[in-house]
CSV table of C-alpha atoms in Angstrom, one decimal:
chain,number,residue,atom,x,y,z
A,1,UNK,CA,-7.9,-4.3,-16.0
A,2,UNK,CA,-4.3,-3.5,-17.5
A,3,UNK,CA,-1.3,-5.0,-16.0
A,4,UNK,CA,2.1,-4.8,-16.9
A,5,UNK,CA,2.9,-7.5,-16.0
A,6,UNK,CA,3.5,-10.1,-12.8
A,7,UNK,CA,5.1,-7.2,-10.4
A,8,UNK,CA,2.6,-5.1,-11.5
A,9,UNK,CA,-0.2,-7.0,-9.8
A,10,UNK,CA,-1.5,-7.4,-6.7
A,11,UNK,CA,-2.9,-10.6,-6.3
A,12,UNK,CA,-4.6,-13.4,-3.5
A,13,UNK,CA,-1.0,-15.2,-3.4
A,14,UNK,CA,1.0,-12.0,-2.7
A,15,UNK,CA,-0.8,-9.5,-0.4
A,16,UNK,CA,-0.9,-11.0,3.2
A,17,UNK,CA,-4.4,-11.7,4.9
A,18,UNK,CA,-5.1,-10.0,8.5
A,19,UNK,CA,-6.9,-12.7,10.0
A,20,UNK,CA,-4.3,-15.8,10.1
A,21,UNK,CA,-2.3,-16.4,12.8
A,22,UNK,CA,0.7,-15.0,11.7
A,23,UNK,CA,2.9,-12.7,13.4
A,24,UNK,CA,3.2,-10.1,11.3
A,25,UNK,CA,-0.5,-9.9,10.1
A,26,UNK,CA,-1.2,-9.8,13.7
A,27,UNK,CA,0.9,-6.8,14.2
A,28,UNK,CA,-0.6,-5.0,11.5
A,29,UNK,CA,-4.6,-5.7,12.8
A,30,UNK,CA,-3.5,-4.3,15.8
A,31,UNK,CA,-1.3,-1.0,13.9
A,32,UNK,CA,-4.9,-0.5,12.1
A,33,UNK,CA,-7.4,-1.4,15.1
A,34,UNK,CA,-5.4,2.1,17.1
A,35,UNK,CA,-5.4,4.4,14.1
A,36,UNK,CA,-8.8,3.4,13.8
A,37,UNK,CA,-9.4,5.3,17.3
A,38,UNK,CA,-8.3,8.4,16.0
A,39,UNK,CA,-11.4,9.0,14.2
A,40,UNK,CA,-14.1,11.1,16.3
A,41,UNK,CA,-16.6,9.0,14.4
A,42,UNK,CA,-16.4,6.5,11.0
A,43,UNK,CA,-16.8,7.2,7.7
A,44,UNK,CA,-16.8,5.8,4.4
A,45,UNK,CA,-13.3,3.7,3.6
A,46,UNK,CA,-11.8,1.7,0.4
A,47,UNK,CA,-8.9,-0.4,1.3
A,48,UNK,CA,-6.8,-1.0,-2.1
A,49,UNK,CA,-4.8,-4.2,-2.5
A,50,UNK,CA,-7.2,-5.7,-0.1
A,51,UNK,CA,-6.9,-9.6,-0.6
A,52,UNK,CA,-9.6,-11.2,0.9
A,53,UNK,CA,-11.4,-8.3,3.1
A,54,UNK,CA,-9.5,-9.0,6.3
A,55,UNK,CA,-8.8,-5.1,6.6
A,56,UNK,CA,-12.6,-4.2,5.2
A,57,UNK,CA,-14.2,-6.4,8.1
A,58,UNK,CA,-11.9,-5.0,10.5
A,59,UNK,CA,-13.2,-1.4,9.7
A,60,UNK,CA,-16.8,-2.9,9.6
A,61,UNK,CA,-16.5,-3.6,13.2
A,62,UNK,CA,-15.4,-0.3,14.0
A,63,UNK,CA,-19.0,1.0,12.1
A,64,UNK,CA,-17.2,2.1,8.8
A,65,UNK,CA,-18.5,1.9,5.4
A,66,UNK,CA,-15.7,-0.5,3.9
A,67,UNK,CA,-15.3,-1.0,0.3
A,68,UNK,CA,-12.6,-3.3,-1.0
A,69,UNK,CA,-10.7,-3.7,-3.8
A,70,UNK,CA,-8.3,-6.4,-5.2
A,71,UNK,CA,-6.9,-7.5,-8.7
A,72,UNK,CA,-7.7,-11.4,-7.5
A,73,UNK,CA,-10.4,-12.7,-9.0
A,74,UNK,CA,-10.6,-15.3,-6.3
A,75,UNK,CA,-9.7,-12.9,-3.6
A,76,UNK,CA,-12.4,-10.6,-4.5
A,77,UNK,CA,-14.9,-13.6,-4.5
A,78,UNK,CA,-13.1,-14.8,-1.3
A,79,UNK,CA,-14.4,-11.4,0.2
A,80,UNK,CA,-17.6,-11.4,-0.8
A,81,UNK,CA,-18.4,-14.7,0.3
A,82,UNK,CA,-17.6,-13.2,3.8
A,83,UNK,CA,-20.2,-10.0,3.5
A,84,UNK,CA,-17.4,-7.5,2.5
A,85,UNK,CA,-18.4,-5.0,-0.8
A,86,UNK,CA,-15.6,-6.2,-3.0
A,87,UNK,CA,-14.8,-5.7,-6.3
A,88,UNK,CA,-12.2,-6.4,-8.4
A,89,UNK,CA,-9.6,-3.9,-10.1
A,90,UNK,CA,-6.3,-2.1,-10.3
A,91,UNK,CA,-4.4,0.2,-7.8
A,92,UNK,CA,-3.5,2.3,-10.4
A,93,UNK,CA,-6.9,2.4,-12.6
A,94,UNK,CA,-9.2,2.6,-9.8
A,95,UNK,CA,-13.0,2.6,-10.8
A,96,UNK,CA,-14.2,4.7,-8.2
A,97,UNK,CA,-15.3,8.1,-7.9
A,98,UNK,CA,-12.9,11.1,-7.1
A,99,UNK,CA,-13.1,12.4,-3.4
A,100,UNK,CA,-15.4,9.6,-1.8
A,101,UNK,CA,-13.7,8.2,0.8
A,102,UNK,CA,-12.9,9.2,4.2
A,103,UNK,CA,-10.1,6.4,4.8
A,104,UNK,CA,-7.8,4.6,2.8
A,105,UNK,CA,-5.9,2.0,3.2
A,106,UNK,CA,-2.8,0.7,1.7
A,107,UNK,CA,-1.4,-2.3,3.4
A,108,UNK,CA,1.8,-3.8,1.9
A,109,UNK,CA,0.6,-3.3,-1.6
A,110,UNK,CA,2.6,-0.5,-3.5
A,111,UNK,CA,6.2,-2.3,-2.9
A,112,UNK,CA,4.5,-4.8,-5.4
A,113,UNK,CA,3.7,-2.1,-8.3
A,114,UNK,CA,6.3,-0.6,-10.7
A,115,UNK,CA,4.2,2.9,-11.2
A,116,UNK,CA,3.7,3.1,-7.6
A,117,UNK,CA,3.3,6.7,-7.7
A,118,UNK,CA,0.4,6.0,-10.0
A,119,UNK,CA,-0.8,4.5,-7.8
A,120,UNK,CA,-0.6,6.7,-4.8
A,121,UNK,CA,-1.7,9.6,-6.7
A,122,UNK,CA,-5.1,7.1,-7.5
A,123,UNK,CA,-5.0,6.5,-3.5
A,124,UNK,CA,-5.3,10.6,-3.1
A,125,UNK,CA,-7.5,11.0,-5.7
A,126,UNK,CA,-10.2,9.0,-4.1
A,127,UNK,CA,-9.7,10.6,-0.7
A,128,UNK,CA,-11.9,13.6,-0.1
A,129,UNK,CA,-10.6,17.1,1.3
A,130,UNK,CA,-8.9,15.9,4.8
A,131,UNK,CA,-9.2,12.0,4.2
A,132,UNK,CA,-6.7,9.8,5.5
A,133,UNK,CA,-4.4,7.4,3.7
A,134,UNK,CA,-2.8,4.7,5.9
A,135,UNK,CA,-0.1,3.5,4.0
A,136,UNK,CA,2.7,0.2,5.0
A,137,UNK,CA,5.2,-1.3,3.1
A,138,UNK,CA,8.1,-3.1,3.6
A,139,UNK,CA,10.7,-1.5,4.9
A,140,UNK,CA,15.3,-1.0,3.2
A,141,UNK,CA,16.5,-2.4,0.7
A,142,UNK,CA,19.3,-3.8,2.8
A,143,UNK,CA,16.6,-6.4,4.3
A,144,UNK,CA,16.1,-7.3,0.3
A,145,UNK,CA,16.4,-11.5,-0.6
A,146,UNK,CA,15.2,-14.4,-2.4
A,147,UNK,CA,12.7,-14.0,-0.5
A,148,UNK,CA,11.3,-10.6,-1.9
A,149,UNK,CA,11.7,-11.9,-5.4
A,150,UNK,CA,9.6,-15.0,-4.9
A,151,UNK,CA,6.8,-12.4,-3.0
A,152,UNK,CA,6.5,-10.6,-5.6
A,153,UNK,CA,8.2,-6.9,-4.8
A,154,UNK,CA,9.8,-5.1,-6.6
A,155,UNK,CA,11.2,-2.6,-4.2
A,156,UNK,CA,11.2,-2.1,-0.5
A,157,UNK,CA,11.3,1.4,0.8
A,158,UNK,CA,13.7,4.1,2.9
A,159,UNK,CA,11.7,6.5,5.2
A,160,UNK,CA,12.8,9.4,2.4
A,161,UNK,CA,11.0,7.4,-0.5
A,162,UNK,CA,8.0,6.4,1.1
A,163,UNK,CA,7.3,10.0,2.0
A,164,UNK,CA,8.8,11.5,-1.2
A,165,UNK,CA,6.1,8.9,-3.2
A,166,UNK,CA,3.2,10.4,-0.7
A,167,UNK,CA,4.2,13.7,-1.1
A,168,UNK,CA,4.5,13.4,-4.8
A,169,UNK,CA,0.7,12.2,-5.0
A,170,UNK,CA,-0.2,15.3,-3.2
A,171,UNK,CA,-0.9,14.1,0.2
A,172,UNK,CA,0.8,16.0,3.5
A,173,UNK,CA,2.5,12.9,5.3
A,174,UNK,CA,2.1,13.4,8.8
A,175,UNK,CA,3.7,10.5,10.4
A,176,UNK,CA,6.2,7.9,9.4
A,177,UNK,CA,7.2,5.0,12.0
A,178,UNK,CA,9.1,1.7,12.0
A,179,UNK,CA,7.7,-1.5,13.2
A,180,UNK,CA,9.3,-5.1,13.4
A,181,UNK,CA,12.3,-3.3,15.0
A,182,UNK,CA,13.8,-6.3,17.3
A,183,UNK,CA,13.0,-8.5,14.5
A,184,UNK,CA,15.4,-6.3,11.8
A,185,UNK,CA,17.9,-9.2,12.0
A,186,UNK,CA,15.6,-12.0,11.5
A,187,UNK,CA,15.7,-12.1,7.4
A,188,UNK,CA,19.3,-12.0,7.5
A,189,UNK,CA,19.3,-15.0,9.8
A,190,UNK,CA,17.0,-16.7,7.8
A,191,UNK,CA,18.2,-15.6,4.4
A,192,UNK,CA,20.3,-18.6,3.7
A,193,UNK,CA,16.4,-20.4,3.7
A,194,UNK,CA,14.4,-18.3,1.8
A,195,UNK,CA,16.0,-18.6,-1.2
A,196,UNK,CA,13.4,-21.5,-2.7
A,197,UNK,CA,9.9,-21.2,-3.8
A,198,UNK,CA,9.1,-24.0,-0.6
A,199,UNK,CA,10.1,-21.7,1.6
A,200,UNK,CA,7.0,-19.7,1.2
A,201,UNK,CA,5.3,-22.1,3.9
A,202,UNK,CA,4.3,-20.6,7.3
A,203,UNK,CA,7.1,-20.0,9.6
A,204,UNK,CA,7.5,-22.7,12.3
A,205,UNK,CA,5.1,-22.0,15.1
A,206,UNK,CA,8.2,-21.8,17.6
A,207,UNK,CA,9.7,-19.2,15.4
A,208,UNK,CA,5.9,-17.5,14.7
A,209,UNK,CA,5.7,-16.9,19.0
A,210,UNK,CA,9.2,-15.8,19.2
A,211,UNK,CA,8.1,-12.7,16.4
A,212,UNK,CA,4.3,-12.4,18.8
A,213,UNK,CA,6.5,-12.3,21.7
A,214,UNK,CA,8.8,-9.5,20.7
A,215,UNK,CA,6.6,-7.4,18.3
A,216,UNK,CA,4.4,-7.4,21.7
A,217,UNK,CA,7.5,-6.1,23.6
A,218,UNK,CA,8.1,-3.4,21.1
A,219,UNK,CA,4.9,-1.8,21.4
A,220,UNK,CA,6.3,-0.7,24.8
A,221,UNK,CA,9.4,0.7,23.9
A,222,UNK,CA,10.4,4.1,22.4
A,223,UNK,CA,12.2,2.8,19.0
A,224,UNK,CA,9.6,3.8,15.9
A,225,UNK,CA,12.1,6.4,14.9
A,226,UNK,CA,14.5,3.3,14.6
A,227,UNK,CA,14.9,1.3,11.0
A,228,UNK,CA,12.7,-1.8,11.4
A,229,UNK,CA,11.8,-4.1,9.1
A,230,UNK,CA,8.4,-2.8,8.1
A,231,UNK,CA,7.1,0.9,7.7
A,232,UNK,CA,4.0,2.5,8.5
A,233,UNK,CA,2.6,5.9,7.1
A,234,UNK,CA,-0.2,8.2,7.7
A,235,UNK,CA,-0.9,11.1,5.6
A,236,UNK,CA,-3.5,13.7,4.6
A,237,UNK,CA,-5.2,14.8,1.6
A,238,UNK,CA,-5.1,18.9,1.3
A,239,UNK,CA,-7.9,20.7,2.3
């Protein structure tokens, strides 16, 4: 598959799994497991960038069709080992056939690609007439750090640039929203830590329930419009 090079490529080290026990990948299960219920009935969905087929099994039990895909190798076999119909390739140079898929999914994958708007116009390309591409990233480049680097990103995104790259693929966003709100000030907090490869560990499981805790509180309260430390997008292909 071509590459250009280490930030071009999404890999098993860099794209967070849904199924640990980690605050944020919780968050996002549960983001996914309510757009999933805006569907009258399921479809057929690929999730791109997908690790090891956390997402894919997720839509399984919902009754989709799930297809992943993933650069890894390892990831890839990861996901097969577990039942999900994986195979490996890249976001932008997806081998899959134009206007096949109901759902996609995107999940904190194009911040890691420098021709990320090749690769969103790949993610509409694959959606048929009315599919649905749910799309998060990480969220202002004021949050950027040490960390970021040693991730993997190359960018994180403004509101305006997430849906200026959607939009620029073709797709009709219809919904933008912030998550990890309360925890905005956490990475700045923290930043003074992240700045060596060891810090890569899990966070400490006092500081893991503090994030639950409050990413459970923001669910109830009226501040998606607010800049957050993660962003969410939903948008439409034409037709």
């Amino acid at each position: 598959m071509p590459s250009g090079g280490p930030v071009d490529t999404i890999g098993l080290q860099r794209v967070p799994d849904l199924a640990d026990g980690n605050w944020w990948h919780r968050e996002r299960r549960a983001v996914l497991t309510g757009e999933l219920l805006r569907f009258s009935a399921p479809g057929a969905a690929v999730d791109v960038g997908a690790g090891t087929g956390a997402a894919a099994r997720l839509l399984a039990e919902h009754g989709w069709y799930a297809t992943a895909v993933d650069l890894s190798p390892d990831a890839v076999a990861a996901a097969r080992a577990q039942g999900v119909e994986a195979y490996v390739g890249d976001a932008r140079y997806l081998q899959l056939p134009g206007g096949g898929f109901d759902l996609a999914l995107v999940l904190d994958v194009l911040e890691f690609i420098e021709d990320d708007a090749r690769a969103a116009a790949e993610v509409a390309r694959v959606l048929r007439p009315g599919g649905t591409a749910l799309v998060s990233a990480a969220a202002d480049m004021a949050l950027w750090s040490a960390r970021d680097v040693a991730d993997g990103r190359v960018r994180r995104y403004g509101r305006r640039a997430l849906v200026e790259l959607l939009e620029g693929a073709g797709l009709v966003v219809e919904r933008v929203w912030s998550r990890g709100v309360l925890v905005r000030p956490v990475p700045r907090l923290l930043r003074h830590r992240m700045s060596r490869r060891d810090d890569l560990a899990p966070l400490p499981p006092a500081l893991n329930g503090a994030l639950r805790l409050s990413a459970a509180v923001e669910r109830r309260l009226p501040v998606r419009s607010w800049p957050g430390t993660w962003l969410f997008a939903r948008a439409r292909r034409p037709g």
